[in-house]
Coordinates of C-alpha atoms (C1' of nucleotides) and ligand atoms in Angstrom, one line a residue:
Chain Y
X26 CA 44.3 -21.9 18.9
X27 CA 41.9 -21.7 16.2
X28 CA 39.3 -19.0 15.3
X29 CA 38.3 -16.8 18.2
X30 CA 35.3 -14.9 16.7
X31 CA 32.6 -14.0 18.4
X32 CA 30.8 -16.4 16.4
X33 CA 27.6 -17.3 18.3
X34 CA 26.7 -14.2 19.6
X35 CA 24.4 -11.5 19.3
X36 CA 24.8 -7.4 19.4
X37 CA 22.7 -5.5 21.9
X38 CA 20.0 -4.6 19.9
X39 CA 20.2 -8.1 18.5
X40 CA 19.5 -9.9 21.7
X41 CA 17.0 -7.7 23.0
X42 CA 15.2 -8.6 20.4
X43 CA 15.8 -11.9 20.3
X44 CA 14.6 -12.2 23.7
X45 CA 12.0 -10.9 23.1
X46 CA 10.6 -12.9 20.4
X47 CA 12.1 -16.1 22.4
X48 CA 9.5 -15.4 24.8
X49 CA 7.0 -15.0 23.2
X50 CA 4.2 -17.4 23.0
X51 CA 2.9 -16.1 19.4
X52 CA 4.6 -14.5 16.4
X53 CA 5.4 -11.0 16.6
X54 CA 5.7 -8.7 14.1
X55 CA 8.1 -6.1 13.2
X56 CA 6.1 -3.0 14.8
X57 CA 5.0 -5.0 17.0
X58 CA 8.3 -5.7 18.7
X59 CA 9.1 -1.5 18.0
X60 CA 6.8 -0.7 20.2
X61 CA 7.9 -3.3 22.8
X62 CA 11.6 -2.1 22.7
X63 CA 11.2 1.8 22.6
X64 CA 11.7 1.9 26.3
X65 CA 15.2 -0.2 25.6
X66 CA 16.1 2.5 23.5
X67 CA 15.3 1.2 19.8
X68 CA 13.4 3.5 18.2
X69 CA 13.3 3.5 14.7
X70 CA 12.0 0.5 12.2
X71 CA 15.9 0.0 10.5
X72 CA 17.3 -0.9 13.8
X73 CA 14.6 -3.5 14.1
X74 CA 14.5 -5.3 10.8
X75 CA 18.6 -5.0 10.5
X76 CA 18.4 -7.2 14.0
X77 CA 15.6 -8.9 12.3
X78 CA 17.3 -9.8 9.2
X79 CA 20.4 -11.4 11.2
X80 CA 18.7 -13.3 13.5
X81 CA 17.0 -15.2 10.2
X82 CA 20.1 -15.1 8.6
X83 CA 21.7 -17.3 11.8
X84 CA 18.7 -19.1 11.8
X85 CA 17.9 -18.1 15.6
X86 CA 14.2 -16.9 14.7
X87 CA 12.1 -18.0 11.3
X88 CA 10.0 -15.7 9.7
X89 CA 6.1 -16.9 8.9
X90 CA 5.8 -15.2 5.6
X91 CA 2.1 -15.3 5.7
X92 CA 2.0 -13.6 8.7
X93 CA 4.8 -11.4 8.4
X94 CA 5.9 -12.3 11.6
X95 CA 8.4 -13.6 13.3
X96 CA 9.0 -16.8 15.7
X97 CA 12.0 -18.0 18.0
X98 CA 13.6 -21.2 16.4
X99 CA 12.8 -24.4 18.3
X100 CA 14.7 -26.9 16.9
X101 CA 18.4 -27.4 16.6
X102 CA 17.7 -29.6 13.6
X103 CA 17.0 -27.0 11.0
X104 CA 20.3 -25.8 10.9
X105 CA 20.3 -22.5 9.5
X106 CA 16.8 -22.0 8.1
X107 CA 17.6 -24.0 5.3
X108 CA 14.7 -26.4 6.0
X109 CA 11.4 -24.9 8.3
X110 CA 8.0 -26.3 8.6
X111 CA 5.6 -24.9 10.8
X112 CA 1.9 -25.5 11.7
X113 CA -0.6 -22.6 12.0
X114 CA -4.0 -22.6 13.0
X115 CA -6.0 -20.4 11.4
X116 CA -7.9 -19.6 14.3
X117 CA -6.2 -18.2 17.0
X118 CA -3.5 -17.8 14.8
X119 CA -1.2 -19.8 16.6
X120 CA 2.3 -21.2 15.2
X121 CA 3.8 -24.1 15.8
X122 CA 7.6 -25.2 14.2
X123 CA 7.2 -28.4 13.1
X124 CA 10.4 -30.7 14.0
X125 CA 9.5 -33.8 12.1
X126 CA 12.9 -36.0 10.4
X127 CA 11.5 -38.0 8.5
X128 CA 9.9 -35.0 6.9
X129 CA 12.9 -32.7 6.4
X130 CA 15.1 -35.9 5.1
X131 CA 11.9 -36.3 2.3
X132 CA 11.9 -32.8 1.2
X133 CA 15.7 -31.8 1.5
X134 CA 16.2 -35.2 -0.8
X135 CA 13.2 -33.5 -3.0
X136 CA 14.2 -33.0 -6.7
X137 CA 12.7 -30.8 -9.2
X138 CA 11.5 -32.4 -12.5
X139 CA 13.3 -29.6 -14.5
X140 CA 16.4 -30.1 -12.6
X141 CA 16.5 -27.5 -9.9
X142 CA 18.7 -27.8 -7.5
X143 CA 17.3 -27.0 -4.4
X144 CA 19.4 -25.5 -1.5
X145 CA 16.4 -24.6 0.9
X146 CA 12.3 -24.9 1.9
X147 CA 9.9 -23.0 3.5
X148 CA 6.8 -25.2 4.4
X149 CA 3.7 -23.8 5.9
X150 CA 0.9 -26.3 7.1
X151 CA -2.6 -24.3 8.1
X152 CA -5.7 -26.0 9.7
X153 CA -7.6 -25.7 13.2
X154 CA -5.4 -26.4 16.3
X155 CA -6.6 -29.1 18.7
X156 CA -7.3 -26.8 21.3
X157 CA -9.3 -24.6 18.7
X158 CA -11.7 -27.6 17.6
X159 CA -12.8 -28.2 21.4
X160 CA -13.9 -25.0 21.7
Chain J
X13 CA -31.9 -28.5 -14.1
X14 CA -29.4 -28.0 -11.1
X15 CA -27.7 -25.1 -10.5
X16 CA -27.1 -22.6 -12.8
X17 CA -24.9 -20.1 -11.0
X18 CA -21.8 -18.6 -12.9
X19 CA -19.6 -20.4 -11.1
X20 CA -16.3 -20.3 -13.1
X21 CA -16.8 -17.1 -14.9
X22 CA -14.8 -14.5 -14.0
X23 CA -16.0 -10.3 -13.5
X24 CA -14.8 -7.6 -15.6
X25 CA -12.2 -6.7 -13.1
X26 CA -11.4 -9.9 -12.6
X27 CA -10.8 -10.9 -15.9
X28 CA -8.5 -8.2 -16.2
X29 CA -6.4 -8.8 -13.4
X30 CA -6.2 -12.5 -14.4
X31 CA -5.2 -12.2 -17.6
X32 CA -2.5 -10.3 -16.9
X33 CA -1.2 -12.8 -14.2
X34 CA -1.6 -15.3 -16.6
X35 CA 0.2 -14.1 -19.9
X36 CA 3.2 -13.0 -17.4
X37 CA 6.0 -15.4 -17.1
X38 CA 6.8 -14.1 -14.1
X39 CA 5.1 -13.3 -10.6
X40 CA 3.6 -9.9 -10.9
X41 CA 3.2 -7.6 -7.5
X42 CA 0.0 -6.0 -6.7
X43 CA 1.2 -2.2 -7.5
X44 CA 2.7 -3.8 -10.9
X45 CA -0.3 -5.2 -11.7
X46 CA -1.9 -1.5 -10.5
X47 CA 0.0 -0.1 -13.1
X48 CA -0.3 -2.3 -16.3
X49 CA -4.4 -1.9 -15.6
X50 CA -4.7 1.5 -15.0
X51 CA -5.6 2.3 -18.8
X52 CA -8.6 -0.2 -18.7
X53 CA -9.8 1.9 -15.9
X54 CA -8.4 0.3 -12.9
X55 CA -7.1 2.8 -11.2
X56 CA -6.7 2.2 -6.8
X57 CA -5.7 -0.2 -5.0
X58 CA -8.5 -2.0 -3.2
X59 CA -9.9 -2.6 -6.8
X60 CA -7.0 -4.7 -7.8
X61 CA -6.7 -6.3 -4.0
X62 CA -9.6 -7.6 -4.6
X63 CA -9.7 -8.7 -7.6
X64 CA -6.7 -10.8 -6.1
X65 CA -8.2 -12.0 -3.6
X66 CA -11.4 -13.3 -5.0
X67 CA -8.8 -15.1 -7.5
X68 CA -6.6 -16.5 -5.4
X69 CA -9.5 -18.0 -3.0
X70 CA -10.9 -19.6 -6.0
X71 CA -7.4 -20.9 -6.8
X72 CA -7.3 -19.3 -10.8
X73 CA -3.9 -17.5 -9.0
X74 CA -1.5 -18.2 -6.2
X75 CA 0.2 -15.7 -4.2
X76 CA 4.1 -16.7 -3.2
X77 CA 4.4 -15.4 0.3
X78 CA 7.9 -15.0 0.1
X79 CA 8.0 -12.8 -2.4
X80 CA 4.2 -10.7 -2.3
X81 CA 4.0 -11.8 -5.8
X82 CA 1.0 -13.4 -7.8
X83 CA 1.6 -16.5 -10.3
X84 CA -1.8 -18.1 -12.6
X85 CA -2.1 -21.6 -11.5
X86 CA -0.4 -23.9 -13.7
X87 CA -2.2 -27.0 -12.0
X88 CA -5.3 -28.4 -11.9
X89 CA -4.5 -30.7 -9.5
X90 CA -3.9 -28.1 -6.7
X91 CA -7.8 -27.5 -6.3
X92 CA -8.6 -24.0 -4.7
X93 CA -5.2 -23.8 -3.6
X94 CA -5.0 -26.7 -0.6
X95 CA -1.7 -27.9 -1.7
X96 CA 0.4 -25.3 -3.9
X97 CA 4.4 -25.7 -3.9
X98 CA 7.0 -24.1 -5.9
X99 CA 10.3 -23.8 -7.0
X100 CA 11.7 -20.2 -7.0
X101 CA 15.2 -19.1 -8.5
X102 CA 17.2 -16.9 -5.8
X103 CA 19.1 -15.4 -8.6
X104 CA 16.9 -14.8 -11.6
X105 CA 13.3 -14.5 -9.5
X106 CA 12.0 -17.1 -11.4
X107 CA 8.9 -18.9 -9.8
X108 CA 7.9 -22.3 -11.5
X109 CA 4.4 -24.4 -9.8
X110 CA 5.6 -27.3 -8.6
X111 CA 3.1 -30.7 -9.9
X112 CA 4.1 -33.8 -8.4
X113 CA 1.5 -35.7 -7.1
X114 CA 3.9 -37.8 -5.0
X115 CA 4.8 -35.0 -3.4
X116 CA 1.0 -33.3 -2.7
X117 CA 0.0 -36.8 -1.5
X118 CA 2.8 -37.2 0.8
X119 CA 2.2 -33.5 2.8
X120 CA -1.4 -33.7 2.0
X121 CA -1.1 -36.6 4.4
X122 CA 1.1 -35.7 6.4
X123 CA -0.1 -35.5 10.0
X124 CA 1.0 -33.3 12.9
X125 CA 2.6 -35.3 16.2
X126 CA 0.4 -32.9 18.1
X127 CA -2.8 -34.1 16.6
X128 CA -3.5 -31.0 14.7
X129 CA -5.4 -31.3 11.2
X130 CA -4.4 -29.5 8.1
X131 CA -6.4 -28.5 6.1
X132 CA -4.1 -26.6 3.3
X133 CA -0.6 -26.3 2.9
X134 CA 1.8 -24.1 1.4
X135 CA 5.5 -24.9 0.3
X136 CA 8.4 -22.8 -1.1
X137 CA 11.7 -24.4 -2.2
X138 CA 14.5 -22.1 -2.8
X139 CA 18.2 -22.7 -5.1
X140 CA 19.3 -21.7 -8.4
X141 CA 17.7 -22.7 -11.5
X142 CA 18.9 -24.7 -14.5
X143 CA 19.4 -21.7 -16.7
X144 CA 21.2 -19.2 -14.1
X145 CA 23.8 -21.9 -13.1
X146 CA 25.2 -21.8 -16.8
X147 CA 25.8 -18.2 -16.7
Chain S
dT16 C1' 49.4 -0.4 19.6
dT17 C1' 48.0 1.3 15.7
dA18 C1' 45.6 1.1 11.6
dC19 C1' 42.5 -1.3 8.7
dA20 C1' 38.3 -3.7 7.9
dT21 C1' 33.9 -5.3 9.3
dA22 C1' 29.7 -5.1 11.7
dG23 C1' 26.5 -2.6 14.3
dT24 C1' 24.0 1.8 15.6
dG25 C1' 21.1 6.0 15.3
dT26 C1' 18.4 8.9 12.5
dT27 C1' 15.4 10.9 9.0
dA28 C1' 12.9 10.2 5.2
dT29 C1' 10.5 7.5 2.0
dA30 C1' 9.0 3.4 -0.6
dT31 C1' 6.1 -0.6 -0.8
dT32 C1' 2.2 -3.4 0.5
dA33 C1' -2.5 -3.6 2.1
dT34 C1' -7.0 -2.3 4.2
dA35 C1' -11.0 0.7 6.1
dA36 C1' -15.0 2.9 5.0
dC37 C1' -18.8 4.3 2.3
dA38 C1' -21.7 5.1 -1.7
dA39 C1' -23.3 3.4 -6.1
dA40 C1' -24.0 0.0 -9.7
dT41 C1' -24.5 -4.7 -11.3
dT42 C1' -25.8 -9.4 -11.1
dT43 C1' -28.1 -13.3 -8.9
dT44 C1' -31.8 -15.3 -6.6
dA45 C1' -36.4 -15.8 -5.2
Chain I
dT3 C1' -40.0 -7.2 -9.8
dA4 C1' -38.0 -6.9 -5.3
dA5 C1' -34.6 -8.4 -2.1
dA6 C1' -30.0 -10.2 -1.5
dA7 C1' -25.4 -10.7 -2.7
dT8 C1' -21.5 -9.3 -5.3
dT9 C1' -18.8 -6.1 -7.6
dT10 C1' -17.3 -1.5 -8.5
dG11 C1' -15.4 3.2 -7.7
dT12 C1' -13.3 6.4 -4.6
dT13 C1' -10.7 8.7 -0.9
dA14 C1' -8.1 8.2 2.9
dT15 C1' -5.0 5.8 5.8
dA16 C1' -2.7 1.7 8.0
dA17 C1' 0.9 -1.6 8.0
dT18 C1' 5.2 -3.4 6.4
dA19 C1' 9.9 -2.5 4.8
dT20 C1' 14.0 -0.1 2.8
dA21 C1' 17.4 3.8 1.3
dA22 C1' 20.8 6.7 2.6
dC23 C1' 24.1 8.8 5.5
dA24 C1' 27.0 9.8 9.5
dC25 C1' 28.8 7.7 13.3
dT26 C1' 30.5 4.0 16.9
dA27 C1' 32.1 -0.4 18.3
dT28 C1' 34.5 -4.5 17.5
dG29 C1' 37.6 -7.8 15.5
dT30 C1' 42.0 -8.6 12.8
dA31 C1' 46.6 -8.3 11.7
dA32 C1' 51.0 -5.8 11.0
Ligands
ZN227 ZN1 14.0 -23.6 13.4
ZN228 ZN1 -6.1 -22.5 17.4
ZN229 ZN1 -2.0 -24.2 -8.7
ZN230 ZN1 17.3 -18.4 -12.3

DNA sequence: TTACATAGTGTTATATTATAACAAATTTTA
DNA sequence: TAAAATTTGTTATAATATAACACTATGTAA
């Protein structure tokens, strides 16, 4: 019969806030998404960054470290954040996950100089979006 | 006679901070850095953020997002900080700047499907360094 | 089904990281 | 030298993140 876990899914407070982020057309930050869930009945900042911290973990949201902020993943490809790109404009601050093969296949087969193995990458492009420059 | 600004030279503050960064052989955190400079009279924080801020916008230092951690800039090919990467040990904290001008060329090339133009880019590879997988 | 283990929750308090705002001093430029 | 730009010093506070503890819910296996 085979493992019967309830492998793919997500607690309560886990969805909710993955839902909410999923939404979401721009990154949200951790008291950002408080505030937006009080009224669900999360109230406190360790309930959010525990939910948070497992949804990167299973790779269902990426975090944008130099944002500190948070972003439903959109590609199937990056299995398990062990290889995220995005795009961010440094304008109206929007975020963009890059899905881009030929990319990930260059820097997953990356080797360090000294040897480093490497088992993950976190790769942050920044410029002006297209819809920026028209403006 | 051109211009005669002090463009590379450094203010007293400045100096200080730097310095620091750049004898440690390992990332230092702003409050860390707070700390060790207190006794030359630098004693808040908005005098040491922006000592950091001035140096990493002039690219002497690089902050690693993942980690809210300054490094001195081990290469002068990553002029003001358009192209930094680097190779950071999840075990031992170890961050190591990453020169490979393959690699900078490739991403510094790289262009977005959706049109968008980078300007800068920022990379962070992740594993287990040489000297914490023999222990 | 019962007990054991694992994961998730609710809560309070606190730690860590970063910026706002304002006055004064210094350095650069004209 | 006077105006402009940069840097400094200072106090207060904002924003981001975790520690610790008691409790509940769920999954696993005898
Ligand atoms: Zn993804
Ligand atoms: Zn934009
Ligand atoms: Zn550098
Ligand atoms: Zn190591």
């Amino acid at each position: 019969m085979g493992k019967m876990y309830k492998e793919n899914s997500l607690s309560k407070n886990q969805q909710i806030i993955f839902d909410l982020i999923n939404k979401s057309s721009e990154p949200l930050k951790a008291y950002t998404i408080l505030f937006s869930v009080q009224k669900k009945g999360i109230k406190a900042p360790p309930q959010v960054y525990r939910a948070l911290d497992k949804l990167v973990e299973t790779g269902k949201i990426h975090k944008i470290e130099s944002k500190n902020a948070f972003v439903a993943c959109r590609n199937s490809n990056c299995e398990i954040s062990k290889a995220t790109a995005f795009s961010i404009c440094e304008s109206c601050e929007m975020v963009d996950e890059i899905s881009d093969t030929k990319l990930s296949k260059y820097l997953s087969g990356f080797n360090h100089k000294k040897g480093m193995k490497f088992k993950r990458f976190n790769l942050e492009f920044f410029g002006i979006c297209k819809k920026c420059k028209k403006d």
